[in-house]
Short mmCIF file of C-alpha atoms and ligand atoms in Angstrom, two decimals:
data_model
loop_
_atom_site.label_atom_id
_atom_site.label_comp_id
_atom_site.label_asym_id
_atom_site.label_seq_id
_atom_site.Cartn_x
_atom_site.Cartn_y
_atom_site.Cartn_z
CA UNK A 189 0.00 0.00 0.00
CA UNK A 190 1.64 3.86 -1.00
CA UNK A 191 0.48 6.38 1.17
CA UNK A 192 0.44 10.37 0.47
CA UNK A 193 0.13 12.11 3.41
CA UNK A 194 -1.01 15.64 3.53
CA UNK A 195 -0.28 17.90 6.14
CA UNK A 196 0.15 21.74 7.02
CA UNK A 197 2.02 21.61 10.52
CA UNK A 198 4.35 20.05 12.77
CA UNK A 199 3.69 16.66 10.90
CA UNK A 200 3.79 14.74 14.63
CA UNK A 201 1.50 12.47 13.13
CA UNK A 202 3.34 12.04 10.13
CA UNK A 203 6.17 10.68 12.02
CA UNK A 204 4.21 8.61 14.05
CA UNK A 205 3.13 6.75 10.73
CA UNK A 206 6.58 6.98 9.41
CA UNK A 207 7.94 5.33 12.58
CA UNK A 208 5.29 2.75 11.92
CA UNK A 209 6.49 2.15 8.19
CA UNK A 210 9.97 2.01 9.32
CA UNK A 211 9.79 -0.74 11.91
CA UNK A 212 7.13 -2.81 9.69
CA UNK A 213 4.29 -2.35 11.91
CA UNK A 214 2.48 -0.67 8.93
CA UNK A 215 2.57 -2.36 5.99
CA UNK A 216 3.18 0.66 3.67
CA UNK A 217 5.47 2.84 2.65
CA UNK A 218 4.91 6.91 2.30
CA UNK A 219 5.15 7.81 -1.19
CA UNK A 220 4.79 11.42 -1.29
CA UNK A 221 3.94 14.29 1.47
CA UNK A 222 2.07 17.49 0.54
CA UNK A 223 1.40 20.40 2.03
CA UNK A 224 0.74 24.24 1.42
CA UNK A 225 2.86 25.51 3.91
CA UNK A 226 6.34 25.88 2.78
CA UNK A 227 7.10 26.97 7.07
CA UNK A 228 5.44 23.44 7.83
CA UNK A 229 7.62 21.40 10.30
CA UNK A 230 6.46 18.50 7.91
CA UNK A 231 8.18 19.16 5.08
CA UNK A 232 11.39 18.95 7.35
CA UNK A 233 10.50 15.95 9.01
CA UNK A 234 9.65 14.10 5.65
CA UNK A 235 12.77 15.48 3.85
CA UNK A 236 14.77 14.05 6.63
CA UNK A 237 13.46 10.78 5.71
CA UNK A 238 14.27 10.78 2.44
CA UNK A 239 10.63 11.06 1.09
CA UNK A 240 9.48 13.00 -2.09
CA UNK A 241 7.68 16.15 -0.97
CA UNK A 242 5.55 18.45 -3.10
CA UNK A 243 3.97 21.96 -2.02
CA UNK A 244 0.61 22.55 -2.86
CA UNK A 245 -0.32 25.55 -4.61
CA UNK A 246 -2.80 28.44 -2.30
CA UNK A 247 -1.26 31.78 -3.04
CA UNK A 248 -3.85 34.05 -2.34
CA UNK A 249 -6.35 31.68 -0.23
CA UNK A 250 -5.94 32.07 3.30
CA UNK A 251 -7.78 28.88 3.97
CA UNK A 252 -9.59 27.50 1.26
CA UNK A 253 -8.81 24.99 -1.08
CA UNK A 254 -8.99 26.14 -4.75
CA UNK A 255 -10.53 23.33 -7.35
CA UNK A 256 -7.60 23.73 -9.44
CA UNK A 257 -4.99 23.17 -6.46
CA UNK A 258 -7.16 19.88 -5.73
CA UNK A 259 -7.13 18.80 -9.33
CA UNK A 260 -2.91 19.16 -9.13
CA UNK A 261 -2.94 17.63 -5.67
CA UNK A 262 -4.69 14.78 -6.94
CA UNK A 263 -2.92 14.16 -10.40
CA UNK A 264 0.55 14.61 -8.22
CA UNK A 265 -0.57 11.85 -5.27
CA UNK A 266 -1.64 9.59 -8.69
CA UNK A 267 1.76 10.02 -10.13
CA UNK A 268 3.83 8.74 -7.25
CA UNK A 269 1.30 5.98 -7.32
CA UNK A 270 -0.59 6.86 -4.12
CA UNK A 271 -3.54 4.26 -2.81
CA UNK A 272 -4.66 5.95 0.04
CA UNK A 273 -4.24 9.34 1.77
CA UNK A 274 -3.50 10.51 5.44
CA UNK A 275 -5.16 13.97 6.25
CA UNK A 276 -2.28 14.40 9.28
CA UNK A 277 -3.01 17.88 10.95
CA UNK A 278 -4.32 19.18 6.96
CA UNK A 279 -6.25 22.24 8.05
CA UNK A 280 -7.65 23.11 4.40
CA UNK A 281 -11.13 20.97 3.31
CA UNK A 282 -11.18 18.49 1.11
CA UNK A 283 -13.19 18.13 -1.72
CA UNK A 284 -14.81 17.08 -5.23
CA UNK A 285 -11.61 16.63 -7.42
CA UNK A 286 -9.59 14.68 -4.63
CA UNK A 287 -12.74 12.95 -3.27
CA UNK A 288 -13.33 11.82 -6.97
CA UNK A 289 -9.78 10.68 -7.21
CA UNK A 290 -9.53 8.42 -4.14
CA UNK A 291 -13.07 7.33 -2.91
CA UNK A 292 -13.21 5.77 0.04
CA UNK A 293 -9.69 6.14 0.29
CA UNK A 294 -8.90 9.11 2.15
CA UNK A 295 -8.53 9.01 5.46
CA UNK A 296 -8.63 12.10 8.24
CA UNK A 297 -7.53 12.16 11.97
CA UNK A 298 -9.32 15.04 14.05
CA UNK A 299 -8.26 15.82 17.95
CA UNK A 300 -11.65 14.76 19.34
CA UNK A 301 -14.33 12.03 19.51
CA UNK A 302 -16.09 12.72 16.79
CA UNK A 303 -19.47 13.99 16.28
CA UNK A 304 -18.18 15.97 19.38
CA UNK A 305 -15.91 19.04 18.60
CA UNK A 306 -15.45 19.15 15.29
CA UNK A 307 -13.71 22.12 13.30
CA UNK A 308 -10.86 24.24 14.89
CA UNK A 309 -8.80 23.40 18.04
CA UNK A 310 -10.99 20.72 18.70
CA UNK A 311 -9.27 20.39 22.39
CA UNK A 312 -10.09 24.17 23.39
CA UNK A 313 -13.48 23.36 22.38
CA UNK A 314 -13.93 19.83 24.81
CA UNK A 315 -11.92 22.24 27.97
CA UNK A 316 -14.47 24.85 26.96
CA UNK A 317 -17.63 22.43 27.27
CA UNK A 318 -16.87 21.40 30.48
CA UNK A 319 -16.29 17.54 29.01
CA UNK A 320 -14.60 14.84 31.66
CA UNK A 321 -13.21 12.98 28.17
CA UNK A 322 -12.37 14.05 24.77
CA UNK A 323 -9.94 11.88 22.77
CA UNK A 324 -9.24 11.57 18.87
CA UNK A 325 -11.21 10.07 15.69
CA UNK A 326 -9.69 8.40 12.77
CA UNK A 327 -12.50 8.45 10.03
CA UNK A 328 -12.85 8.34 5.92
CA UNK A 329 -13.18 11.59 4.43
CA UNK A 330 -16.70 12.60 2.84
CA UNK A 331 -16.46 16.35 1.70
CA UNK A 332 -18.05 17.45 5.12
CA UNK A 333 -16.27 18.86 7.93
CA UNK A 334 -14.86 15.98 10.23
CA UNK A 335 -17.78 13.74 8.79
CA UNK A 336 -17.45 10.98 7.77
CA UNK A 337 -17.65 6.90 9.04
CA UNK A 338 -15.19 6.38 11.71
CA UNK A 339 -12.81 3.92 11.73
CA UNK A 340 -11.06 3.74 14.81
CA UNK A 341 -11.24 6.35 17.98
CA UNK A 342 -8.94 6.60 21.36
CA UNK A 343 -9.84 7.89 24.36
CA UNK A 344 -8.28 10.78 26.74
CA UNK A 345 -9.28 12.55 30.25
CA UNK A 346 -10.01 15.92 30.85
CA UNK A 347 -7.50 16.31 34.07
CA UNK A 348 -8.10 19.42 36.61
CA UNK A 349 -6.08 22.10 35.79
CA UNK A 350 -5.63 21.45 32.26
CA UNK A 351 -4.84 23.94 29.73
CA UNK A 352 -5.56 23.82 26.08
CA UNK A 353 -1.84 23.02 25.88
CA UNK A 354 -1.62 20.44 28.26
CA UNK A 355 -5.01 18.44 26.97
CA UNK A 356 -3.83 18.71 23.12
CA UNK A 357 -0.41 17.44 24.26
CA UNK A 358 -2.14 14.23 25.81
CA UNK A 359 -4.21 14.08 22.63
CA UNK A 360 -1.25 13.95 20.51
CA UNK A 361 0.09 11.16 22.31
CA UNK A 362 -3.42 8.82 21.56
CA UNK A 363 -3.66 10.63 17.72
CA UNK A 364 0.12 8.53 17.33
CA UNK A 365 -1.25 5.22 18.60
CA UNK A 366 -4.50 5.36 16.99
CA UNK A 367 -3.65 6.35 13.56
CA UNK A 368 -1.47 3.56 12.71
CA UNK A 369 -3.74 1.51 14.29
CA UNK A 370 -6.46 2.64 11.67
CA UNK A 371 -3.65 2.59 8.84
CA UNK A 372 -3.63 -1.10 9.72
CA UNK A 373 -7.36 -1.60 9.38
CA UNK A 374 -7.92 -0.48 6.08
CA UNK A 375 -4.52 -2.07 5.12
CA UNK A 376 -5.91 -5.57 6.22
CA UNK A 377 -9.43 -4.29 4.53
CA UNK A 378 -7.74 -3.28 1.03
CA UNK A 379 -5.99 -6.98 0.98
CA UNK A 380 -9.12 -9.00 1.28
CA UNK A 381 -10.36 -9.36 -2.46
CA UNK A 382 -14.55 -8.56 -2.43
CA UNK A 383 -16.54 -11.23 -2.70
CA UNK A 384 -17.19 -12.82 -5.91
CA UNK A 385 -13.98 -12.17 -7.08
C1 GAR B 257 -3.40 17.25 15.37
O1 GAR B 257 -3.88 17.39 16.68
C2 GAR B 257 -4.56 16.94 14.43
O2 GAR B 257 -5.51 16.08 14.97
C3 GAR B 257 -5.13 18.32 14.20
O3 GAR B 257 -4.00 19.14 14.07
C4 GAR B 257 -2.90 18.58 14.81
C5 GAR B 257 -1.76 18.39 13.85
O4 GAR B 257 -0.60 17.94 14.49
N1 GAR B 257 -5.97 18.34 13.03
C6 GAR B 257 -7.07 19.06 12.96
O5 GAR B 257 -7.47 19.80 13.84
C7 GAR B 257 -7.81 18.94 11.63
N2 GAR B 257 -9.20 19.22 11.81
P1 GAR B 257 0.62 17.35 13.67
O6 GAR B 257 0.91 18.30 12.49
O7 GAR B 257 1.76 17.38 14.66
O8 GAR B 257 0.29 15.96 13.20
#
């Protein structure tokens, strides 16, 4: 299986999934990273592997993802011969021309147990509510905003005296266990031929 992961930060997750590759607990390998930051921490982290990065194109958009940047993001993740994309910490919204190009095959982690928090700083959000537990979602990517079927989700307590800091920092830590985890599942899921066949 060739991953693309895409990515506009620190790329922790990134690593954790490139950690995973490396000692054969994922059976993958990461065949391009993307991302529209050329300041992103990720594009360090991945060039210090040795793996082909690419920047996507949004001059101009603040946040939005332009059709035509999609449409090159796509044709680029089908030219290193990508199966299935990582969203890892991508903070722009997917949609039509990438959703067309991998269906059911792009995958999205989001710092919260999802349908609760979704959007921005998901962990501000679950301090801000009050919440006793928050955690993280892996789940496949449908054009909403952190919608989508989950695939695998990990726990995490709200501790007294907790800061946005501290809560997103002990979010982090499940994000890196669980999204290899999920990496795994629709690994094992992609190998088993449909029936009939
Ligand atoms: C992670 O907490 C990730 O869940 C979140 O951004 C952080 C990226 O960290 N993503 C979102 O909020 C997307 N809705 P990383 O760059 O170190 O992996």
């Amino acid at each position: 299986m060739r991953l693309g992961i895409l990515g506009s930060g620190s790329g922790s997750n990134m690593q954790a999934i490139l950690d995973g590759v490396a000692d054969g607990s994922i059976p993958a390998t990461i065949a391009l990273v993307m991302t529209e930051n050329p300041q992103g921490y990720i594009l360090e982290r991945a060039r210090k592997a040795g793996i082909p990065t690419a920047l996507i194109d949004c001059r101009g958009f603040k946040s939005k993802f332009p059709e035509e940047a999609q449409a090159e993001t796509a044709a680029a993740l089908k030219e290193a011969g990508v199966d299935v994309v990582c969203l890892a910490g991508f903070m722009r919204l997917v949609k039509k021309p990438l959703l067309e190009a991998f269906p059911d095959r792009i995958l999205n982690i989001h710092p919260a147990l999802l349908p609760a928090f979704p959007g921005l700083q998901a962990w501000r959000q679950a301090l801000e509510a009050g919440v006793k537990e928050t955690g993280c979602t892996v789940h496949y990517v449908d054009g909403g905003m952190d919608t989508g079927p989950v695939i695998l989700q990990g726990k995490v307590p709200v501790l007294e005296g907790d800061t946005p800091e501290s809560l997103h920092e002990r979010i982090l830590e499940a994000e890196h266990r669980i999204y290899p985890e999920a990496i795994r599942i629709v690994a094992r899921k992609l190998a088993v031929p449909a029936p009939g066949m």
